[in-house]
Amino acid sequence: MNNFGNKVIYQIYPKSYKDSNGDGIGDFPGIIEKLPYLANLGIDYIWLNACFVSPQNDNGYDVADYYEIDPTYGTMEDFEHLVHDAKKYHIEIMLDMVFNHTSTQHEWFQKALAGDETYKNYYIWRKGKPSGKPPTNWVSKFGGNTWEYVERYDEYYLHLYDVSQADLNWDNPDVRNEMAKIVDFWMHKGVTGFRFDVVNLISKPETLEDDFEGDGRRFYTDGPHVHEYLRGLNNASFGKIDSLTVGEMSSTSLENCVKYAGENRQELSSVFNFHHLKVDYKHKEKWSLKDFDFQELKDLFITWQEGMQDYDAWNALFWCNHDQPRVVSRFGNDRSYPKESAKMLATALHMMRGIPYIYQGEEIGMTNAYFTDISEYRDVESLNYYDILKKSGKKESEVMHILQERSRDNGRTPMQWDASANAGFSEATPWLQVIKNYKEINVEAALANLDSVFYHYQKLIALRKEYKVIQQGRFVPLAKEHPELFVYKRIF
Ligand code: NOJ
């Protein structure tokens, strides 16, 4: 049986972790400086958010060159030092592979635009409707239609995300080979972990049709050849080494995830699903608020814990990431019980079966940003939805409230290291403002207090390392219907 259950992963958003060269943006030398801190916490892997060359329209999830580090984070040498130095602390690096789409600035797309048929076939193109409308009515994840017209071809290319993120055509074997080559390149640099961005969207059906019931996702999510393509990638690249992989699965199903992450399937080691982070979406819509549904949250955890273990498949356990608001503000009480809620939420998650993730700052109880003006936001999705919500007739104050609860920038503010200017993150003005509460909530303060959230996380990790039952035991829910308690046991 695989023993991924003894690993704990720490996620770093490089832009916001530690700035070493005074440009207001985090970088690799900054991360290297913090390796002793991470070793003290006890983690096994650092997942680095997308850090390849990119125009940064979507903060690196619009990759223009998969073989180069974005210069804002340092040089290739800096990256190699990071991999090397981390290993000295028994920490491995997990890279974020954005393989569903490339930036429209990528050489492949540029060649396609210039008329090169070979590269045109790296992307997904369709004719518009006779009425002059785009090929389908699908809605992009960041708002607006998913198709962009290109005059040269009198065709549209597909972009499930921003217009600057063109979807790759995985039905083309050349694209699949390119992807395996990229993974191989980074494996040779000593990288042993890979997170695959929205990887369950890579296989689109042959015939694309209008969706009259939703935004189109039911047609392209967990698509027709996705398992075959993942297995192909596994066999051609990371499957050849002792690697740890995780697929980000957008709006997925349990039925598919037991396959993606099932033992002997030769696809991935584990999966992220997001159902438990939608229990505060009104009518399943991200931009409509409601109080979170505790029973639904419990039911989802129970379903996924039991469902995955039945197939020896592995869940990633997580509350936070760079796309989510801070958990202590979301499911806890960051005003009256910040420490208690942060510890309670950490315990509930870390004792389950799966691979726990800690998102930078979660281990000191960082909260939402509570920005009050749109000029403070940087995230492309938040800015798009600000306009969309305003156009729908909502008042400024209402829209700001929604962003305070839902914006991805809540999780992207600079790491709070100490009580000095800019929270010790940078000597320059940070690319995104630090949160006002940094004088109370910061690493220095946490390390000085044995009762802090930090030491609680440290203990949870140590417990996982010590007890096989936490790593491997079965998850058994108890008091399933209790309105206030989430109870489970782990047994052999
Ligand atoms: C998921 C990533 O986590 C998110 O940050 C990004 O915007 C989308 N995928 C598109 O790549």
Coordinates of C-alpha atoms and ligand atoms in Angstrom, one line a residue:
M1 CA 0.0 0.0 0.0
N2 CA 1.2 3.5 -0.8
N3 CA 2.2 5.5 2.2
F4 CA 1.5 9.1 1.2
G5 CA -0.3 9.5 4.5
N6 CA 3.0 10.3 6.3
K7 CA 3.6 13.5 4.2
V8 CA 2.6 17.0 5.0
I9 CA 2.8 19.7 2.3
Y10 CA 3.3 23.4 2.8
Q11 CA 2.1 25.7 0.0
I12 CA 4.1 28.8 -0.9
Y13 CA 2.8 31.6 -3.1
P14 CA 6.2 32.9 -4.1
K15 CA 5.0 36.4 -4.9
S16 CA 4.0 36.9 -1.3
Y17 CA 6.4 34.8 0.8
K18 CA 9.6 36.8 1.4
D19 CA 11.2 39.5 -0.7
S20 CA 15.0 39.4 -0.5
N21 CA 15.9 42.1 -3.1
G22 CA 13.6 44.9 -2.2
D23 CA 11.3 45.0 -5.2
G24 CA 8.1 44.4 -3.3
I25 CA 7.7 40.8 -4.7
G26 CA 8.7 37.6 -3.0
D27 CA 11.5 35.5 -4.5
F28 CA 13.4 32.2 -4.3
P29 CA 16.3 33.6 -2.2
G30 CA 13.6 34.8 0.3
I31 CA 12.2 31.3 0.4
I32 CA 15.7 29.8 1.0
E33 CA 16.2 32.1 3.9
K34 CA 13.0 30.7 5.5
L35 CA 13.9 27.0 5.1
P36 CA 14.9 26.6 8.8
Y37 CA 11.5 28.0 9.8
L38 CA 9.8 25.4 7.6
A39 CA 12.0 22.6 8.8
N40 CA 11.0 23.6 12.4
L41 CA 7.3 23.3 11.4
G42 CA 8.1 19.8 10.2
I43 CA 6.8 19.7 6.7
D44 CA 8.0 17.3 3.9
Y45 CA 7.2 19.2 0.7
I46 CA 7.0 22.8 -0.5
W47 CA 4.4 23.2 -3.2
L48 CA 5.5 26.4 -5.1
N49 CA 2.7 28.1 -7.0
A50 CA 3.3 28.6 -10.7
C51 CA 6.6 30.3 -11.1
F52 CA 7.5 30.0 -14.8
V53 CA 8.0 32.9 -17.2
S54 CA 4.6 34.6 -17.5
P55 CA 3.1 37.9 -18.3
Q56 CA 1.3 37.5 -14.9
N57 CA -2.2 38.3 -16.1
D58 CA -3.2 35.4 -13.8
N59 CA -0.2 35.6 -11.5
G60 CA 1.8 32.9 -13.3
Y61 CA -1.1 30.6 -14.4
D62 CA -0.6 32.1 -17.8
V63 CA 2.7 30.4 -18.7
A64 CA 4.8 31.8 -21.6
D65 CA 7.8 29.5 -21.1
Y66 CA 7.7 26.2 -19.2
Y67 CA 11.5 25.9 -19.2
E68 CA 12.4 29.1 -17.5
I69 CA 11.8 30.6 -14.0
D70 CA 10.1 34.0 -14.1
P71 CA 12.8 36.6 -13.4
T72 CA 10.8 38.2 -10.7
Y73 CA 11.5 35.1 -8.5
G74 CA 15.2 34.8 -9.4
T75 CA 17.3 32.9 -11.8
M76 CA 17.5 29.2 -12.6
E77 CA 20.5 29.1 -10.4
D78 CA 18.4 30.4 -7.5
F79 CA 15.8 27.7 -8.2
E80 CA 18.5 25.0 -8.2
H81 CA 19.8 26.3 -4.9
L82 CA 16.3 26.1 -3.5
V83 CA 15.9 22.5 -4.6
H84 CA 19.3 21.6 -3.3
D85 CA 19.1 23.5 0.1
A86 CA 15.6 22.2 0.8
K87 CA 16.9 18.6 0.4
K88 CA 19.4 19.3 3.2
Y89 CA 16.3 19.9 5.4
H90 CA 14.6 16.7 4.0
I91 CA 12.2 18.9 2.2
E92 CA 11.2 18.2 -1.4
I93 CA 9.9 20.7 -4.0
M94 CA 6.6 20.3 -5.7
L95 CA 6.1 22.4 -8.9
D96 CA 2.8 23.7 -10.3
M97 CA 2.3 22.5 -13.8
V98 CA -0.3 24.6 -15.7
F99 CA -1.0 22.2 -18.5
N100 CA -4.7 22.9 -19.4
H101 CA -3.7 26.2 -21.1
T102 CA -0.8 28.4 -22.0
S103 CA -0.5 32.2 -22.1
T104 CA -1.3 33.7 -25.5
Q105 CA 2.2 35.1 -25.2
H106 CA 3.6 31.5 -25.4
E107 CA 5.7 30.9 -28.5
W108 CA 3.3 28.1 -29.6
F109 CA 0.3 30.4 -29.6
Q110 CA 2.2 33.2 -31.2
K111 CA 3.2 30.9 -34.0
A112 CA -0.4 29.7 -34.3
L113 CA -1.5 33.3 -34.7
A114 CA 1.2 33.9 -37.3
G115 CA -0.4 31.1 -39.4
D116 CA 1.7 28.0 -38.5
E117 CA -0.8 25.1 -38.8
T118 CA 1.3 22.8 -36.7
Y119 CA 1.1 25.1 -33.7
K120 CA -2.5 26.1 -34.5
N121 CA -3.3 22.5 -33.8
Y122 CA -1.8 22.8 -30.3
Y123 CA -5.0 24.8 -29.4
I124 CA -8.7 24.4 -29.7
W125 CA -10.4 26.3 -32.6
R126 CA -14.0 26.3 -33.9
K127 CA -16.0 28.3 -36.4
G128 CA -18.6 30.7 -35.0
K129 CA -22.3 30.1 -35.4
P130 CA -24.0 31.2 -38.6
S131 CA -25.7 33.9 -36.5
G132 CA -22.3 35.5 -35.9
K133 CA -22.2 34.3 -32.3
P134 CA -19.3 32.4 -30.7
P135 CA -19.2 28.6 -31.2
T136 CA -20.9 27.9 -27.9
N137 CA -22.5 29.9 -25.1
W138 CA -20.0 28.6 -22.4
V139 CA -19.1 31.0 -19.7
S140 CA -15.4 31.5 -18.7
K141 CA -14.4 30.8 -15.1
F142 CA -13.4 34.4 -14.9
G143 CA -16.5 35.8 -16.4
G144 CA -17.6 36.4 -20.1
N145 CA -17.7 34.0 -23.0
T146 CA -15.0 31.3 -23.4
W147 CA -14.2 32.0 -27.1
E148 CA -12.1 34.7 -28.7
Y149 CA -12.3 35.5 -32.4
V150 CA -9.2 35.5 -34.6
E151 CA -9.6 37.2 -38.0
R152 CA -6.8 35.4 -39.8
Y153 CA -8.7 32.1 -39.5
D154 CA -12.2 33.4 -39.1
E155 CA -12.3 31.1 -36.1
Y156 CA -12.4 31.3 -32.4
Y157 CA -10.0 29.8 -29.9
L158 CA -11.2 28.3 -26.6
H159 CA -10.2 29.9 -23.2
L160 CA -11.9 28.4 -20.2
Y161 CA -10.1 31.0 -18.1
D162 CA -8.9 34.5 -19.1
V163 CA -8.8 35.5 -22.7
S164 CA -5.0 35.4 -22.3
Q165 CA -5.0 31.7 -21.3
A166 CA -5.7 29.6 -24.4
D167 CA -6.7 26.0 -23.8
L168 CA -4.3 23.3 -25.2
N169 CA -5.5 20.6 -27.5
W170 CA -4.6 17.4 -25.6
D171 CA -6.0 15.3 -28.4
N172 CA -2.9 16.2 -30.3
P173 CA -0.2 13.7 -29.4
D174 CA 2.5 16.4 -30.0
V175 CA 1.0 18.4 -27.1
R176 CA 1.0 15.3 -24.8
N177 CA 4.7 14.7 -25.7
E178 CA 5.5 18.4 -25.0
M179 CA 4.0 18.1 -21.5
A180 CA 5.9 14.9 -20.7
K181 CA 9.1 16.6 -21.9
I182 CA 8.5 19.5 -19.5
V183 CA 7.9 17.3 -16.5
D184 CA 11.0 15.4 -17.4
F185 CA 13.1 18.6 -17.6
W186 CA 12.1 19.6 -14.0
M187 CA 12.6 16.0 -12.7
H188 CA 16.2 16.3 -13.9
K189 CA 16.6 19.3 -11.7
G190 CA 15.7 17.2 -8.7
V191 CA 12.0 18.1 -8.5
T192 CA 10.0 15.1 -7.2
G193 CA 6.5 16.6 -6.7
F194 CA 4.1 18.0 -9.2
R195 CA 0.7 19.7 -8.8
F196 CA -1.3 19.7 -12.0
D197 CA -3.5 22.7 -12.4
V198 CA -7.2 22.1 -13.3
V199 CA -6.0 18.8 -14.9
N200 CA -9.4 17.3 -15.1
L201 CA -10.4 19.8 -17.8
I202 CA -7.7 18.8 -20.3
S203 CA -9.9 16.4 -22.4
K204 CA -12.7 18.2 -24.3
P205 CA -15.4 16.3 -26.2
E206 CA -15.1 16.2 -29.9
T207 CA -18.5 18.0 -30.5
L208 CA -18.9 21.1 -28.5
E209 CA -22.4 22.2 -27.8
D210 CA -24.4 25.0 -26.1
D211 CA -25.2 24.5 -22.5
F212 CA -28.8 25.5 -21.6
E213 CA -28.5 24.2 -18.0
G214 CA -25.2 25.7 -16.9
D215 CA -22.0 27.4 -17.9
G216 CA -20.7 24.5 -20.1
R217 CA -18.6 22.8 -17.4
R218 CA -20.6 19.6 -17.5
F219 CA -19.4 19.0 -21.1
Y220 CA -15.6 19.4 -20.5
T221 CA -15.1 18.4 -16.8
D222 CA -13.6 14.9 -16.3
G223 CA -13.7 14.6 -20.1
P224 CA -13.7 11.6 -22.4
H225 CA -9.9 10.8 -22.5
V226 CA -8.7 12.4 -19.3
H227 CA -7.7 9.1 -17.5
E228 CA -5.9 7.8 -20.6
Y229 CA -4.0 11.1 -21.0
L230 CA -3.0 11.2 -17.3
R231 CA -1.8 7.6 -17.4
G232 CA 0.2 8.5 -20.5
L233 CA 1.9 11.4 -18.8
N234 CA 2.6 9.3 -15.7
N235 CA 4.2 6.6 -17.8
A236 CA 6.3 9.0 -19.8
S237 CA 7.5 11.2 -16.9
F238 CA 6.9 11.3 -13.2
G239 CA 5.9 7.6 -12.9
K240 CA 9.5 6.7 -13.5
I241 CA 10.6 8.2 -10.2
D242 CA 9.4 8.1 -6.6
S243 CA 7.2 11.2 -7.0
L244 CA 4.3 12.7 -5.2
T245 CA 1.6 14.2 -7.5
V246 CA -1.7 15.9 -7.0
G247 CA -4.3 16.9 -9.5
E248 CA -6.4 20.0 -9.0
M249 CA -9.9 18.7 -10.0
S250 CA -12.4 21.4 -10.8
S251 CA -16.1 20.5 -10.1
T252 CA -15.2 16.8 -10.2
S253 CA -16.9 13.6 -9.0
L254 CA -16.0 11.0 -6.5
E255 CA -16.4 8.4 -9.2
N256 CA -13.6 10.0 -11.3
C257 CA -11.4 10.8 -8.3
V258 CA -11.1 7.2 -7.2
K259 CA -9.7 6.6 -10.6
Y260 CA -7.4 9.6 -10.7
A261 CA -5.8 8.8 -7.4
G262 CA -6.5 5.1 -7.0
E263 CA -3.8 2.6 -6.2
N264 CA -2.4 0.9 -9.3
R265 CA -4.2 3.2 -11.7
Q266 CA -0.9 4.9 -12.7
E267 CA -2.5 8.3 -12.9
L268 CA -1.8 10.5 -9.8
S269 CA -1.0 10.1 -6.2
S270 CA -3.8 12.3 -4.9
V271 CA -6.5 14.9 -5.8
F272 CA -7.8 18.2 -4.6
N273 CA -11.6 18.5 -4.8
F274 CA -13.4 21.7 -3.9
H275 CA -16.9 20.6 -2.9
H276 CA -16.3 21.3 0.8
L277 CA -15.3 24.8 -0.1
K278 CA -18.7 25.6 -1.7
V279 CA -20.9 25.1 1.4
D280 CA -21.1 28.9 1.7
Y281 CA -22.1 29.5 -1.9
K282 CA -25.7 30.5 -2.3
H283 CA -27.3 28.5 -5.1
K284 CA -23.8 27.1 -5.8
E285 CA -22.6 30.5 -7.0
K286 CA -19.3 31.8 -5.8
W287 CA -20.3 35.4 -5.9
S288 CA -23.5 34.9 -3.8
L289 CA -23.1 34.8 -0.1
K290 CA -24.7 32.7 2.6
D291 CA -23.7 31.3 6.0
F292 CA -21.9 28.1 5.6
D293 CA -23.9 24.9 6.0
F294 CA -22.2 22.8 8.7
Q295 CA -24.1 19.6 8.1
E296 CA -23.3 19.8 4.4
L297 CA -19.6 20.4 5.2
K298 CA -19.6 17.3 7.4
D299 CA -21.5 15.2 4.9
L300 CA -19.0 16.1 2.2
F301 CA -16.0 15.2 4.3
I302 CA -17.6 11.9 5.3
T303 CA -18.5 11.0 1.7
W304 CA -15.0 11.8 0.3
Q305 CA -13.2 10.2 3.2
E306 CA -15.1 6.9 3.0
G307 CA -15.4 7.0 -0.8
M308 CA -11.7 7.4 -1.4
Q309 CA -10.5 5.0 1.2
D310 CA -12.7 2.2 -0.2
Y311 CA -10.4 2.4 -3.3
D312 CA -7.1 3.1 -1.6
A313 CA -7.2 6.5 -3.2
W314 CA -5.8 9.7 -1.6
N315 CA -7.4 13.0 -0.9
A316 CA -5.5 16.2 -0.4
L317 CA -6.7 17.7 2.9
F318 CA -6.9 21.4 2.8
W319 CA -8.8 24.5 3.9
C320 CA -6.9 27.2 2.2
N321 CA -4.9 27.9 -0.9
H322 CA -4.1 30.9 -3.1
D323 CA -7.6 30.8 -4.6
Q324 CA -9.5 30.7 -1.3
P325 CA -10.4 33.1 1.5
R326 CA -8.7 32.4 4.8
V327 CA -10.3 29.5 6.8
V328 CA -10.2 31.2 10.2
S329 CA -12.3 34.1 8.7
R330 CA -14.6 31.7 6.8
F331 CA -15.5 28.8 9.1
G332 CA -14.0 30.2 12.3
N333 CA -14.3 33.4 14.2
D334 CA -11.4 35.7 13.5
R335 CA -12.6 38.4 15.9
S336 CA -13.5 36.7 19.2
Y337 CA -11.8 33.3 18.9
P338 CA -9.0 33.6 16.3
K339 CA -6.6 31.2 18.1
E340 CA -9.2 28.7 19.2
S341 CA -10.9 28.6 15.8
A342 CA -7.6 28.2 13.9
K343 CA -6.5 25.3 16.2
M344 CA -9.9 23.6 16.0
L345 CA -10.0 23.8 12.2
A346 CA -6.5 22.6 11.9
T347 CA -7.1 19.6 14.2
A348 CA -10.4 18.6 12.4
L349 CA -8.5 18.5 9.1
H350 CA -5.1 17.1 10.0
M351 CA -6.4 14.0 11.7
M352 CA -8.4 12.8 8.7
R353 CA -7.1 10.3 6.1
G354 CA -5.2 12.0 3.3
I355 CA -2.3 14.3 2.6
P356 CA -2.6 17.6 4.6
Y357 CA -1.7 20.9 3.1
I358 CA -0.8 24.0 5.0
Y359 CA -1.1 27.3 3.0
Q360 CA 1.5 29.9 4.0
G361 CA 0.3 31.9 7.0
E362 CA -2.4 29.4 7.9
E363 CA 0.0 28.1 10.5
I364 CA 0.0 31.5 12.3
G365 CA -3.8 32.0 11.8
M366 CA -3.7 34.7 9.1
T367 CA -7.1 36.2 8.3
N368 CA -8.9 37.6 5.4
A369 CA -7.7 41.0 4.1
Y370 CA -10.8 43.1 4.6
F371 CA -9.8 45.6 1.9
T372 CA -12.3 48.4 1.6
D373 CA -11.5 49.9 -1.8
I374 CA -11.3 48.2 -5.2
S375 CA -7.9 49.9 -5.8
E376 CA -6.4 47.5 -3.2
Y377 CA -7.2 44.4 -5.3
R378 CA -4.9 42.9 -7.9
D379 CA -6.5 39.6 -8.8
V380 CA -7.9 39.4 -12.4
E381 CA -11.0 37.3 -11.3
S382 CA -11.8 39.8 -8.5
L383 CA -11.5 42.8 -10.8
N384 CA -13.6 41.1 -13.5
Y385 CA -16.3 40.2 -11.0
Y386 CA -16.2 43.7 -9.5
D387 CA -17.4 45.0 -12.9
I388 CA -19.8 42.2 -13.4
L389 CA -21.5 42.6 -10.0
K390 CA -21.6 46.4 -10.4
K391 CA -23.2 46.0 -13.8
S392 CA -25.8 43.7 -12.4
G393 CA -27.0 46.6 -10.3
K394 CA -25.4 45.9 -6.9
K395 CA -24.3 48.8 -4.7
E396 CA -20.6 49.6 -4.2
S397 CA -20.8 48.6 -0.5
E398 CA -22.5 45.3 -1.3
V399 CA -19.9 44.5 -4.0
M400 CA -17.0 45.3 -1.6
H401 CA -18.6 43.1 1.0
I402 CA -18.8 40.2 -1.4
L403 CA -15.1 40.7 -2.4
Q404 CA -14.1 40.8 1.3
E405 CA -15.6 37.3 1.7
R406 CA -14.7 35.8 -1.7
S407 CA -11.7 37.4 -3.4
R408 CA -8.7 35.3 -4.0
D409 CA -6.6 38.2 -2.8
N410 CA -7.7 37.4 0.7
G411 CA -5.2 34.5 0.6
R412 CA -2.5 36.2 -1.4
T413 CA -1.5 39.1 0.9
P414 CA 2.2 39.1 2.0
M415 CA 3.3 36.6 4.7
Q416 CA 3.4 38.3 8.1
W417 CA 6.8 37.7 9.5
D418 CA 7.1 40.3 12.2
A419 CA 5.7 43.6 13.5
S420 CA 8.1 45.8 11.5
A421 CA 7.1 47.8 8.4
N422 CA 5.4 45.7 5.7
A423 CA 5.2 42.8 8.2
G424 CA 8.9 42.0 7.5
F425 CA 7.9 40.8 4.1
S426 CA 9.8 43.5 2.1
E427 CA 11.6 46.7 2.5
A428 CA 9.6 48.2 -0.5
T429 CA 5.9 48.7 -0.9
P430 CA 4.5 45.1 -1.4
W431 CA 2.8 44.3 -4.7
L432 CA -0.3 43.6 -2.6
Q433 CA -0.9 45.4 0.7
V434 CA -0.2 43.6 4.0
I435 CA -3.2 43.1 6.3
K436 CA -3.6 45.6 9.0
N437 CA -3.5 43.0 11.8
Y438 CA 0.2 42.0 11.1
K439 CA 1.4 43.6 14.4
E440 CA -0.6 41.0 16.4
I441 CA -0.5 38.1 13.9
N442 CA 3.0 37.3 12.8
V443 CA 5.6 34.6 12.8
E444 CA 7.8 36.3 15.4
A445 CA 5.0 36.6 17.9
A446 CA 3.8 33.0 17.2
L447 CA 7.3 31.6 17.8
A448 CA 7.5 33.5 21.1
N449 CA 4.3 31.9 22.5
L450 CA 4.2 28.2 23.2
D451 CA 0.4 28.3 23.1
S452 CA 0.3 29.7 19.5
V453 CA -1.3 28.4 16.4
F454 CA 2.1 27.7 15.0
Y455 CA 3.0 25.1 17.8
H456 CA -0.4 23.5 17.4
Y457 CA 0.4 22.8 13.7
Q458 CA 3.8 21.6 14.6
K459 CA 2.3 19.1 17.0
L460 CA -0.3 17.9 14.5
I461 CA 2.5 17.2 12.0
A462 CA 4.5 15.4 14.7
L463 CA 1.5 13.3 15.6
R464 CA 1.0 12.3 12.0
K465 CA 4.7 11.2 11.8
E466 CA 4.5 9.2 15.0
Y467 CA 1.2 7.4 14.6
K468 CA 0.6 4.9 11.7
V469 CA -3.1 5.1 12.4
I470 CA -3.1 8.7 11.4
Q471 CA -1.2 7.9 8.3
Q472 CA -3.0 4.8 7.3
G473 CA -6.0 4.1 9.5
R474 CA -9.5 3.9 8.3
F475 CA -11.8 6.9 8.8
V476 CA -15.0 6.1 10.7
P477 CA -17.5 8.9 11.2
L478 CA -19.5 9.2 14.4
A479 CA -22.4 11.3 15.5
K480 CA -23.1 12.0 11.8
E481 CA -26.2 14.1 12.4
H482 CA -25.0 16.1 15.5
P483 CA -25.7 19.8 14.8
E484 CA -22.6 21.1 16.5
L485 CA -19.9 18.4 16.4
F486 CA -17.8 16.8 13.7
V487 CA -16.6 13.5 15.1
Y488 CA -14.7 10.7 13.6
K489 CA -12.2 8.0 14.7
R490 CA -9.2 6.5 12.9
I491 CA -8.7 2.8 13.4
F492 CA -7.0 -0.2 11.9
Ligands
NOJ1 C1 -6.4 27.1 -10.7 C2 -5.3 27.9 -10.1 O1 -5.2 27.5 -8.8 C3 -5.8 29.4 -10.2 O2 -5.0 30.2 -9.5 C4 -5.7 29.7 -11.7 O3 -6.3 31.0 -11.9 C5 -6.6 28.7 -12.5 N1 -6.4 27.3 -12.1 C6 -6.3 28.8 -14.0 O4 -5.0 28.3 -14.2

